[in-house]
Amino acid sequence: MGRPRAFDEDEVVRAAVTLFAGRAYDSVSVDDLVSHLGVHRNSLYKVFGSKRGLYLAALQHYLSQELTAAELDLLLLAMAERAPVDAEVATLVDAALRDLDKALGGPAATATLLGERLRARATP
Amino acid sequence: MGRPRAFDEDEVVRAAVTLFAGRAYDSVSVDDLVSHLGVHRNSLYKVFGSKRGLYLAALQHYLSQELTAAELDLLLLAMAERAPVDAEVATLVDAALRDLDKALGGPAATATLLGERLRARATP
DNA sequence: AGGGTTAAGGAACACTCGTTCTTGACTGAT
DNA sequence: ATCAGTCAAGAACGAGTGTTCCTTAACCCT
Protein backbone atom coordinates (compact mmCIF):
# COMPACT_ATOMS: atom_id res chain seq x y z
CA MET A 1 0.00 0.00 0.00
CA GLY A 2 1.00 3.59 -0.34
CA ARG A 3 2.95 5.27 -3.07
CA PRO A 4 6.25 3.51 -3.80
CA ARG A 5 9.52 5.27 -3.09
CA ALA A 6 11.27 6.92 -5.97
CA PHE A 7 14.69 6.57 -4.34
CA ASP A 8 16.94 3.77 -3.11
CA GLU A 9 17.70 4.18 0.56
CA ASP A 10 21.11 2.52 0.31
CA GLU A 11 22.01 4.70 -2.61
CA VAL A 12 21.04 7.78 -0.62
CA VAL A 13 23.20 6.69 2.30
CA ARG A 14 26.17 6.02 0.05
CA ALA A 15 25.85 9.42 -1.59
CA ALA A 16 25.63 10.98 1.87
CA VAL A 17 28.92 9.28 2.77
CA THR A 18 30.56 10.97 -0.19
CA LEU A 19 29.20 14.38 0.74
CA PHE A 20 30.06 14.16 4.43
CA ALA A 21 33.53 12.84 3.60
CA GLY A 22 34.21 15.93 1.52
CA ARG A 23 33.53 18.75 3.94
CA ALA A 24 32.72 19.46 7.54
CA TYR A 25 29.34 18.49 8.90
CA ASP A 26 28.10 22.06 9.21
CA SER A 27 29.28 22.84 5.69
CA VAL A 28 26.94 20.22 4.26
CA SER A 29 23.48 21.74 4.25
CA VAL A 30 20.19 19.91 3.99
CA ASP A 31 19.76 21.67 0.66
CA ASP A 32 23.03 20.07 -0.48
CA LEU A 33 21.82 16.69 0.65
CA VAL A 34 18.44 17.04 -1.00
CA SER A 35 19.85 18.21 -4.32
CA HIS A 36 22.69 15.66 -4.52
CA LEU A 37 21.00 12.61 -3.09
CA GLY A 38 17.88 12.32 -5.18
CA VAL A 39 15.67 12.24 -2.13
CA HIS A 40 13.13 14.81 -1.12
CA ARG A 41 13.22 16.86 2.04
CA ASN A 42 10.14 15.19 3.37
CA SER A 43 11.43 11.71 2.77
CA LEU A 44 14.77 12.56 4.31
CA TYR A 45 13.08 13.54 7.55
CA LYS A 46 10.62 10.67 7.33
CA VAL A 47 13.34 8.06 6.90
CA PHE A 48 16.26 9.48 8.85
CA GLY A 49 14.57 11.83 11.31
CA SER A 50 17.05 14.65 10.95
CA LYS A 51 20.26 15.74 9.27
CA ARG A 52 22.15 14.20 12.17
CA GLY A 53 20.20 10.95 11.71
CA LEU A 54 21.27 10.74 8.10
CA TYR A 55 24.83 11.54 9.10
CA LEU A 56 24.82 8.76 11.67
CA ALA A 57 23.34 6.33 9.14
CA ALA A 58 26.01 7.29 6.64
CA LEU A 59 28.77 6.97 9.21
CA GLN A 60 27.56 3.55 10.33
CA HIS A 61 27.23 2.29 6.78
CA TYR A 62 30.68 3.60 6.00
CA LEU A 63 32.31 2.14 9.10
CA SER A 64 30.69 -1.24 8.57
CA GLN A 65 32.72 -1.92 5.46
CA GLU A 66 36.43 -2.51 5.10
CA LEU A 67 38.24 0.80 5.25
CA THR A 68 40.83 1.34 2.57
CA ALA A 69 43.52 3.95 2.97
CA ALA A 70 41.99 6.09 0.25
CA GLU A 71 38.64 6.14 1.97
CA LEU A 72 39.51 7.27 5.44
CA ASP A 73 38.23 10.79 4.94
CA LEU A 74 34.88 10.43 6.66
CA LEU A 75 36.55 8.76 9.61
CA LEU A 76 39.09 11.57 9.81
CA LEU A 77 36.41 14.24 9.76
CA ALA A 78 34.31 12.35 12.27
CA MET A 79 37.30 12.11 14.62
CA ALA A 80 38.41 15.69 14.21
CA GLU A 81 35.17 17.58 14.39
CA ARG A 82 32.19 15.39 15.31
CA ALA A 83 33.37 12.96 17.97
CA PRO A 84 34.34 15.76 20.38
CA VAL A 85 30.80 17.16 20.28
CA ASP A 86 28.65 14.08 19.62
CA ALA A 87 28.94 11.14 22.00
CA GLU A 88 27.28 8.71 19.62
CA VAL A 89 29.81 9.53 16.93
CA ALA A 90 32.58 9.07 19.47
CA THR A 91 31.30 5.58 20.27
CA LEU A 92 31.12 4.56 16.62
CA VAL A 93 34.57 5.95 15.97
CA ASP A 94 36.04 4.18 18.96
CA ALA A 95 34.74 0.81 17.81
CA ALA A 96 36.03 1.38 14.28
CA LEU A 97 39.46 2.30 15.62
CA ARG A 98 39.67 -0.85 17.70
CA ASP A 99 38.88 -2.86 14.59
CA LEU A 100 41.60 -0.98 12.74
CA ASP A 101 44.03 -1.75 15.55
CA LYS A 102 43.36 -5.45 15.15
CA ALA A 103 43.60 -5.36 11.38
CA LEU A 104 46.84 -3.41 11.35
CA GLY A 105 48.56 -5.01 14.31
CA GLY A 106 48.32 -2.31 16.95
CA PRO A 107 47.44 1.31 17.70
CA ALA A 108 50.79 2.58 16.47
CA ALA A 109 50.06 1.44 12.94
CA THR A 110 46.58 2.97 13.13
CA ALA A 111 48.03 6.30 14.23
CA THR A 112 50.53 6.29 11.39
CA LEU A 113 47.90 5.43 8.80
CA LEU A 114 45.53 8.15 10.01
CA GLY A 115 48.31 10.71 10.24
CA GLU A 116 49.49 9.98 6.73
CA ARG A 117 46.03 10.12 5.23
CA LEU A 118 45.22 13.31 7.12
CA ARG A 119 48.26 14.94 5.66
CA ALA A 120 47.54 13.72 2.16
CA ARG A 121 44.08 15.21 2.47
CA ALA A 122 45.34 18.55 3.74
CA THR A 123 48.26 19.06 1.35
CA PRO A 124 47.59 17.36 -1.94
CA MET B 1 45.03 59.79 17.59
CA GLY B 2 41.49 58.61 17.96
CA ARG B 3 39.89 56.63 20.71
CA PRO B 4 42.20 53.97 22.15
CA ARG B 5 41.33 50.33 21.85
CA ALA B 6 39.73 48.68 24.83
CA PHE B 7 41.11 45.26 23.83
CA ASP B 8 44.48 43.68 23.32
CA GLU B 9 44.81 42.39 19.78
CA ASP B 10 47.18 39.60 20.78
CA GLU B 11 44.85 38.52 23.53
CA VAL B 12 41.97 38.40 21.08
CA VAL B 13 43.97 36.27 18.68
CA ARG B 14 44.98 33.88 21.43
CA ALA B 15 41.40 33.51 22.59
CA ALA B 16 40.38 32.88 18.98
CA VAL B 17 42.94 30.08 18.81
CA THR B 18 41.26 28.42 21.78
CA LEU B 19 37.81 28.72 20.25
CA PHE B 20 38.80 27.50 16.80
CA ALA B 21 40.77 24.62 18.31
CA GLY B 22 37.66 23.44 20.09
CA ARG B 23 35.14 23.05 17.29
CA ALA B 24 34.84 23.19 13.54
CA TYR B 25 35.16 26.53 11.77
CA ASP B 26 31.49 26.75 10.87
CA SER B 27 30.49 25.85 14.41
CA VAL B 28 32.20 28.94 15.75
CA SER B 29 29.91 31.86 15.05
CA VAL B 30 30.83 35.52 15.00
CA ASP B 31 28.54 35.87 18.02
CA ASP B 32 30.68 33.29 19.82
CA LEU B 33 33.82 35.18 18.92
CA VAL B 34 32.43 38.54 19.96
CA SER B 35 31.14 37.29 23.30
CA HIS B 36 34.23 35.27 24.24
CA LEU B 37 36.96 37.50 22.91
CA GLY B 38 36.23 40.82 24.53
CA VAL B 39 36.19 42.58 21.21
CA HIS B 40 33.20 44.16 19.58
CA ARG B 41 31.78 43.24 16.21
CA ASN B 42 32.85 46.45 14.60
CA SER B 43 36.42 46.19 15.79
CA LEU B 44 36.63 42.59 14.71
CA TYR B 45 35.78 43.56 11.16
CA LYS B 46 37.92 46.68 11.29
CA VAL B 47 41.00 44.79 12.45
CA PHE B 48 40.64 41.38 10.83
CA GLY B 49 38.35 42.10 7.90
CA SER B 50 36.19 39.04 8.32
CA LYS B 51 35.65 35.89 10.33
CA ARG B 52 38.03 34.13 7.97
CA GLY B 53 40.59 36.88 8.48
CA LEU B 54 40.51 36.36 12.22
CA TYR B 55 40.75 32.63 11.70
CA LEU B 56 43.81 33.03 9.51
CA ALA B 57 45.40 35.39 12.03
CA ALA B 58 44.73 32.90 14.81
CA LEU B 59 46.11 30.02 12.74
CA GLN B 60 49.26 31.95 11.86
CA HIS B 61 49.85 33.03 15.44
CA TYR B 62 49.31 29.47 16.60
CA LEU B 63 51.57 27.92 13.99
CA SER B 64 54.34 30.43 14.65
CA GLN B 65 54.98 29.04 18.11
CA GLU B 66 56.39 25.69 19.14
CA LEU B 67 53.68 23.08 18.87
CA THR B 68 53.38 20.79 21.85
CA ALA B 69 51.60 17.47 21.57
CA ALA B 70 48.76 18.71 23.73
CA GLU B 71 48.17 21.69 21.51
CA LEU B 72 47.84 20.14 18.11
CA ASP B 73 44.08 20.49 17.97
CA LEU B 74 43.88 23.60 15.81
CA LEU B 75 46.35 22.06 13.38
CA LEU B 76 44.29 18.87 13.25
CA LEU B 77 41.08 20.75 12.56
CA ALA B 78 42.77 22.96 9.99
CA MET B 79 44.09 19.88 8.19
CA ALA B 80 40.87 17.92 8.33
CA GLU B 81 38.30 20.50 7.42
CA ARG B 82 39.80 23.81 6.30
CA ALA B 83 42.83 23.01 4.18
CA PRO B 84 40.77 21.06 1.63
CA VAL B 85 38.55 24.08 1.01
CA ASP B 86 40.88 27.03 1.69
CA ALA B 87 44.13 27.23 -0.26
CA GLU B 88 45.68 29.75 2.12
CA VAL B 89 45.09 27.43 5.05
CA ALA B 90 46.61 24.58 3.04
CA THR B 91 49.76 26.64 2.48
CA LEU B 92 50.12 27.52 6.15
CA VAL B 93 49.53 23.94 7.17
CA ASP B 94 52.05 22.63 4.67
CA ALA B 95 54.79 24.89 6.00
CA ALA B 96 54.00 23.94 9.58
CA LEU B 97 54.15 20.25 8.71
CA ARG B 98 57.56 20.63 7.09
CA ASP B 99 58.80 22.29 10.25
CA LEU B 100 57.38 19.43 12.26
CA ASP B 101 59.14 16.95 10.00
CA LYS B 102 62.46 18.61 10.72
CA ALA B 103 61.84 18.83 14.44
CA LEU B 104 60.76 15.22 14.74
CA GLY B 105 63.16 13.64 12.31
CA GLY B 106 60.93 12.83 9.36
CA PRO B 107 57.37 12.62 8.05
CA ALA B 108 56.78 9.24 9.63
CA ALA B 109 57.14 10.67 13.12
CA THR B 110 54.87 13.56 12.18
CA ALA B 111 52.21 11.18 10.93
CA THR B 112 52.37 9.13 14.12
CA LEU B 113 52.16 12.19 16.34
CA LEU B 114 49.16 13.59 14.46
CA GLY B 115 47.42 10.24 14.35
CA GLU B 116 47.85 9.72 18.07
CA ARG B 117 46.64 13.17 18.98
CA LEU B 118 43.70 12.89 16.61
CA ARG B 119 42.63 9.71 18.33
CA ALA B 120 43.08 11.15 21.80
CA ARG B 121 40.87 14.03 20.78
CA ALA B 122 38.18 11.79 19.31
CA THR B 123 38.02 9.16 22.05
CA PRO B 124 38.98 10.67 25.38
C1' DA C 1 38.76 74.55 23.48
C1' DG C 2 37.81 72.51 19.13
C1' DG C 3 38.35 69.83 14.92
C1' DG C 4 39.81 65.24 13.30
C1' DT C 5 40.06 60.54 13.85
C1' DT C 6 39.28 56.15 15.74
C1' DA C 7 36.73 52.82 18.48
C1' DA C 8 32.50 51.16 21.04
C1' DG C 9 27.87 50.03 21.00
C1' DG C 10 24.02 48.10 19.00
C1' DA C 11 20.47 47.86 15.67
C1' DA C 12 19.73 46.24 11.06
C1' DC C 13 20.69 43.87 6.71
C1' DA C 14 20.01 40.09 3.44
C1' DC C 15 20.70 35.44 3.50
C1' DT C 16 20.97 30.57 4.86
C1' DC C 17 20.05 27.14 8.27
C1' DG C 18 17.35 22.81 9.85
C1' DT C 19 12.75 21.67 10.24
C1' DT C 20 7.68 21.46 9.54
C1' DC C 21 3.25 22.13 7.09
C1' DT C 22 0.10 21.88 3.33
C1' DT C 23 -1.39 20.12 -0.85
C1' DG C 24 -1.75 16.84 -4.30
C1' DA C 25 -0.28 12.45 -6.70
C1' DC C 26 0.15 7.64 -6.69
C1' DT C 27 -0.50 2.91 -4.78
C1' DG C 28 -2.69 -1.66 -3.05
C1' DA C 29 -6.56 -3.57 -0.76
C1' DT C 30 -11.57 -3.60 0.13
C1' DA D 1 -14.88 2.93 -7.10
C1' DT D 2 -13.41 4.13 -2.81
C1' DC D 3 -10.61 4.45 1.04
C1' DA D 4 -6.44 4.47 3.77
C1' DG D 5 -1.71 4.93 3.50
C1' DT D 6 2.66 6.54 1.57
C1' DC D 7 5.36 9.62 -0.96
C1' DA D 8 6.58 13.94 -3.81
C1' DA D 9 6.62 18.76 -4.29
C1' DG D 10 7.51 22.99 -2.58
C1' DA D 11 6.20 26.85 0.24
C1' DA D 12 6.85 28.52 4.86
C1' DC D 13 8.78 28.92 9.56
C1' DG D 14 11.60 30.86 13.21
C1' DA D 15 16.16 31.04 14.40
C1' DG D 16 20.81 31.97 13.34
C1' DT D 17 24.46 33.39 9.86
C1' DG D 18 28.27 36.88 8.44
C1' DT D 19 28.40 41.59 7.49
C1' DT D 20 27.34 46.65 7.36
C1' DC D 21 25.47 51.08 8.94
C1' DC D 22 24.68 54.73 12.18
C1' DT D 23 25.16 57.05 16.36
C1' DT D 24 27.85 58.07 20.39
C1' DA D 25 32.04 58.17 23.16
C1' DA D 26 36.99 58.82 23.79
C1' DC D 27 41.32 60.34 22.54
C1' DC D 28 45.44 63.35 20.13
C1' DC D 29 47.02 67.52 17.97
C1' DT D 30 46.84 72.35 16.92
Coordinates of C-alpha atoms (C1' of nucleotides) in Angstrom, one line a residue:
Chain A
M1 CA 0.0 0.0 0.0
G2 CA 1.0 3.6 -0.3
R3 CA 2.9 5.3 -3.1
P4 CA 6.2 3.5 -3.8
R5 CA 9.5 5.3 -3.1
A6 CA 11.3 6.9 -6.0
F7 CA 14.7 6.6 -4.3
D8 CA 16.9 3.8 -3.1
E9 CA 17.7 4.2 0.6
D10 CA 21.1 2.5 0.3
E11 CA 22.0 4.7 -2.6
V12 CA 21.0 7.8 -0.6
V13 CA 23.2 6.7 2.3
R14 CA 26.2 6.0 0.0
A15 CA 25.8 9.4 -1.6
A16 CA 25.6 11.0 1.9
V17 CA 28.9 9.3 2.8
T18 CA 30.6 11.0 -0.2
L19 CA 29.2 14.4 0.7
F20 CA 30.1 14.2 4.4
A21 CA 33.5 12.8 3.6
G22 CA 34.2 15.9 1.5
R23 CA 33.5 18.8 3.9
A24 CA 32.7 19.5 7.5
Y25 CA 29.3 18.5 8.9
D26 CA 28.1 22.1 9.2
S27 CA 29.3 22.8 5.7
V28 CA 26.9 20.2 4.3
S29 CA 23.5 21.7 4.2
V30 CA 20.2 19.9 4.0
D31 CA 19.8 21.7 0.7
D32 CA 23.0 20.1 -0.5
L33 CA 21.8 16.7 0.6
V34 CA 18.4 17.0 -1.0
S35 CA 19.8 18.2 -4.3
H36 CA 22.7 15.7 -4.5
L37 CA 21.0 12.6 -3.1
G38 CA 17.9 12.3 -5.2
V39 CA 15.7 12.2 -2.1
H40 CA 13.1 14.8 -1.1
R41 CA 13.2 16.9 2.0
N42 CA 10.1 15.2 3.4
S43 CA 11.4 11.7 2.8
L44 CA 14.8 12.6 4.3
Y45 CA 13.1 13.5 7.5
K46 CA 10.6 10.7 7.3
V47 CA 13.3 8.1 6.9
F48 CA 16.3 9.5 8.9
G49 CA 14.6 11.8 11.3
S50 CA 17.1 14.7 10.9
K51 CA 20.3 15.7 9.3
R52 CA 22.1 14.2 12.2
G53 CA 20.2 11.0 11.7
L54 CA 21.3 10.7 8.1
Y55 CA 24.8 11.5 9.1
L56 CA 24.8 8.8 11.7
A57 CA 23.3 6.3 9.1
A58 CA 26.0 7.3 6.6
L59 CA 28.8 7.0 9.2
Q60 CA 27.6 3.5 10.3
H61 CA 27.2 2.3 6.8
Y62 CA 30.7 3.6 6.0
L63 CA 32.3 2.1 9.1
S64 CA 30.7 -1.2 8.6
Q65 CA 32.7 -1.9 5.5
E66 CA 36.4 -2.5 5.1
L67 CA 38.2 0.8 5.3
T68 CA 40.8 1.3 2.6
A69 CA 43.5 4.0 3.0
A70 CA 42.0 6.1 0.3
E71 CA 38.6 6.1 2.0
L72 CA 39.5 7.3 5.4
D73 CA 38.2 10.8 4.9
L74 CA 34.9 10.4 6.7
L75 CA 36.6 8.8 9.6
L76 CA 39.1 11.6 9.8
L77 CA 36.4 14.2 9.8
A78 CA 34.3 12.4 12.3
M79 CA 37.3 12.1 14.6
A80 CA 38.4 15.7 14.2
E81 CA 35.2 17.6 14.4
R82 CA 32.2 15.4 15.3
A83 CA 33.4 13.0 18.0
P84 CA 34.3 15.8 20.4
V85 CA 30.8 17.2 20.3
D86 CA 28.7 14.1 19.6
A87 CA 28.9 11.1 22.0
E88 CA 27.3 8.7 19.6
V89 CA 29.8 9.5 16.9
A90 CA 32.6 9.1 19.5
T91 CA 31.3 5.6 20.3
L92 CA 31.1 4.6 16.6
V93 CA 34.6 6.0 16.0
D94 CA 36.0 4.2 19.0
A95 CA 34.7 0.8 17.8
A96 CA 36.0 1.4 14.3
L97 CA 39.5 2.3 15.6
R98 CA 39.7 -0.9 17.7
D99 CA 38.9 -2.9 14.6
L100 CA 41.6 -1.0 12.7
D101 CA 44.0 -1.7 15.5
K102 CA 43.4 -5.4 15.2
A103 CA 43.6 -5.4 11.4
L104 CA 46.8 -3.4 11.4
G105 CA 48.6 -5.0 14.3
G106 CA 48.3 -2.3 16.9
P107 CA 47.4 1.3 17.7
A108 CA 50.8 2.6 16.5
A109 CA 50.1 1.4 12.9
T110 CA 46.6 3.0 13.1
A111 CA 48.0 6.3 14.2
T112 CA 50.5 6.3 11.4
L113 CA 47.9 5.4 8.8
L114 CA 45.5 8.1 10.0
G115 CA 48.3 10.7 10.2
E116 CA 49.5 10.0 6.7
R117 CA 46.0 10.1 5.2
L118 CA 45.2 13.3 7.1
R119 CA 48.3 14.9 5.7
A120 CA 47.5 13.7 2.2
R121 CA 44.1 15.2 2.5
A122 CA 45.3 18.5 3.7
T123 CA 48.3 19.1 1.4
P124 CA 47.6 17.4 -1.9
Chain B
M1 CA 45.0 59.8 17.6
G2 CA 41.5 58.6 18.0
R3 CA 39.9 56.6 20.7
P4 CA 42.2 54.0 22.1
R5 CA 41.3 50.3 21.8
A6 CA 39.7 48.7 24.8
F7 CA 41.1 45.3 23.8
D8 CA 44.5 43.7 23.3
E9 CA 44.8 42.4 19.8
D10 CA 47.2 39.6 20.8
E11 CA 44.9 38.5 23.5
V12 CA 42.0 38.4 21.1
V13 CA 44.0 36.3 18.7
R14 CA 45.0 33.9 21.4
A15 CA 41.4 33.5 22.6
A16 CA 40.4 32.9 19.0
V17 CA 42.9 30.1 18.8
T18 CA 41.3 28.4 21.8
L19 CA 37.8 28.7 20.2
F20 CA 38.8 27.5 16.8
A21 CA 40.8 24.6 18.3
G22 CA 37.7 23.4 20.1
R23 CA 35.1 23.0 17.3
A24 CA 34.8 23.2 13.5
Y25 CA 35.2 26.5 11.8
D26 CA 31.5 26.8 10.9
S27 CA 30.5 25.9 14.4
V28 CA 32.2 28.9 15.8
S29 CA 29.9 31.9 15.1
V30 CA 30.8 35.5 15.0
D31 CA 28.5 35.9 18.0
D32 CA 30.7 33.3 19.8
L33 CA 33.8 35.2 18.9
V34 CA 32.4 38.5 20.0
S35 CA 31.1 37.3 23.3
H36 CA 34.2 35.3 24.2
L37 CA 37.0 37.5 22.9
G38 CA 36.2 40.8 24.5
V39 CA 36.2 42.6 21.2
H40 CA 33.2 44.2 19.6
R41 CA 31.8 43.2 16.2
N42 CA 32.8 46.4 14.6
S43 CA 36.4 46.2 15.8
L44 CA 36.6 42.6 14.7
Y45 CA 35.8 43.6 11.2
K46 CA 37.9 46.7 11.3
V47 CA 41.0 44.8 12.5
F48 CA 40.6 41.4 10.8
G49 CA 38.4 42.1 7.9
S50 CA 36.2 39.0 8.3
K51 CA 35.7 35.9 10.3
R52 CA 38.0 34.1 8.0
G53 CA 40.6 36.9 8.5
L54 CA 40.5 36.4 12.2
Y55 CA 40.8 32.6 11.7
L56 CA 43.8 33.0 9.5
A57 CA 45.4 35.4 12.0
A58 CA 44.7 32.9 14.8
L59 CA 46.1 30.0 12.7
Q60 CA 49.3 31.9 11.9
H61 CA 49.9 33.0 15.4
Y62 CA 49.3 29.5 16.6
L63 CA 51.6 27.9 14.0
S64 CA 54.3 30.4 14.6
Q65 CA 55.0 29.0 18.1
E66 CA 56.4 25.7 19.1
L67 CA 53.7 23.1 18.9
T68 CA 53.4 20.8 21.9
A69 CA 51.6 17.5 21.6
A70 CA 48.8 18.7 23.7
E71 CA 48.2 21.7 21.5
L72 CA 47.8 20.1 18.1
D73 CA 44.1 20.5 18.0
L74 CA 43.9 23.6 15.8
L75 CA 46.3 22.1 13.4
L76 CA 44.3 18.9 13.2
L77 CA 41.1 20.7 12.6
A78 CA 42.8 23.0 10.0
M79 CA 44.1 19.9 8.2
A80 CA 40.9 17.9 8.3
E81 CA 38.3 20.5 7.4
R82 CA 39.8 23.8 6.3
A83 CA 42.8 23.0 4.2
P84 CA 40.8 21.1 1.6
V85 CA 38.6 24.1 1.0
D86 CA 40.9 27.0 1.7
A87 CA 44.1 27.2 -0.3
E88 CA 45.7 29.8 2.1
V89 CA 45.1 27.4 5.0
A90 CA 46.6 24.6 3.0
T91 CA 49.8 26.6 2.5
L92 CA 50.1 27.5 6.1
V93 CA 49.5 23.9 7.2
D94 CA 52.1 22.6 4.7
A95 CA 54.8 24.9 6.0
A96 CA 54.0 23.9 9.6
L97 CA 54.2 20.3 8.7
R98 CA 57.6 20.6 7.1
D99 CA 58.8 22.3 10.3
L100 CA 57.4 19.4 12.3
D101 CA 59.1 17.0 10.0
K102 CA 62.5 18.6 10.7
A103 CA 61.8 18.8 14.4
L104 CA 60.8 15.2 14.7
G105 CA 63.2 13.6 12.3
G106 CA 60.9 12.8 9.4
P107 CA 57.4 12.6 8.0
A108 CA 56.8 9.2 9.6
A109 CA 57.1 10.7 13.1
T110 CA 54.9 13.6 12.2
A111 CA 52.2 11.2 10.9
T112 CA 52.4 9.1 14.1
L113 CA 52.2 12.2 16.3
L114 CA 49.2 13.6 14.5
G115 CA 47.4 10.2 14.4
E116 CA 47.9 9.7 18.1
R117 CA 46.6 13.2 19.0
L118 CA 43.7 12.9 16.6
R119 CA 42.6 9.7 18.3
A120 CA 43.1 11.2 21.8
R121 CA 40.9 14.0 20.8
A122 CA 38.2 11.8 19.3
T123 CA 38.0 9.2 22.1
P124 CA 39.0 10.7 25.4
Chain C
dA1 C1' 38.8 74.5 23.5
dG2 C1' 37.8 72.5 19.1
dG3 C1' 38.4 69.8 14.9
dG4 C1' 39.8 65.2 13.3
dT5 C1' 40.1 60.5 13.9
dT6 C1' 39.3 56.1 15.7
dA7 C1' 36.7 52.8 18.5
dA8 C1' 32.5 51.2 21.0
dG9 C1' 27.9 50.0 21.0
dG10 C1' 24.0 48.1 19.0
dA11 C1' 20.5 47.9 15.7
dA12 C1' 19.7 46.2 11.1
dC13 C1' 20.7 43.9 6.7
dA14 C1' 20.0 40.1 3.4
dC15 C1' 20.7 35.4 3.5
dT16 C1' 21.0 30.6 4.9
dC17 C1' 20.1 27.1 8.3
dG18 C1' 17.3 22.8 9.8
dT19 C1' 12.8 21.7 10.2
dT20 C1' 7.7 21.5 9.5
dC21 C1' 3.2 22.1 7.1
dT22 C1' 0.1 21.9 3.3
dT23 C1' -1.4 20.1 -0.8
dG24 C1' -1.8 16.8 -4.3
dA25 C1' -0.3 12.4 -6.7
dC26 C1' 0.2 7.6 -6.7
dT27 C1' -0.5 2.9 -4.8
dG28 C1' -2.7 -1.7 -3.1
dA29 C1' -6.6 -3.6 -0.8
dT30 C1' -11.6 -3.6 0.1
Chain D
dA1 C1' -14.9 2.9 -7.1
dT2 C1' -13.4 4.1 -2.8
dC3 C1' -10.6 4.5 1.0
dA4 C1' -6.4 4.5 3.8
dG5 C1' -1.7 4.9 3.5
dT6 C1' 2.7 6.5 1.6
dC7 C1' 5.4 9.6 -1.0
dA8 C1' 6.6 13.9 -3.8
dA9 C1' 6.6 18.8 -4.3
dG10 C1' 7.5 23.0 -2.6
dA11 C1' 6.2 26.8 0.2
dA12 C1' 6.8 28.5 4.9
dC13 C1' 8.8 28.9 9.6
dG14 C1' 11.6 30.9 13.2
dA15 C1' 16.2 31.0 14.4
dG16 C1' 20.8 32.0 13.3
dT17 C1' 24.5 33.4 9.9
dG18 C1' 28.3 36.9 8.4
dT19 C1' 28.4 41.6 7.5
dT20 C1' 27.3 46.6 7.4
dC21 C1' 25.5 51.1 8.9
dC22 C1' 24.7 54.7 12.2
dT23 C1' 25.2 57.1 16.4
dT24 C1' 27.9 58.1 20.4
dA25 C1' 32.0 58.2 23.2
dA26 C1' 37.0 58.8 23.8
dC27 C1' 41.3 60.3 22.5
dC28 C1' 45.4 63.4 20.1
dC29 C1' 47.0 67.5 18.0
dT30 C1' 46.8 72.3 16.9

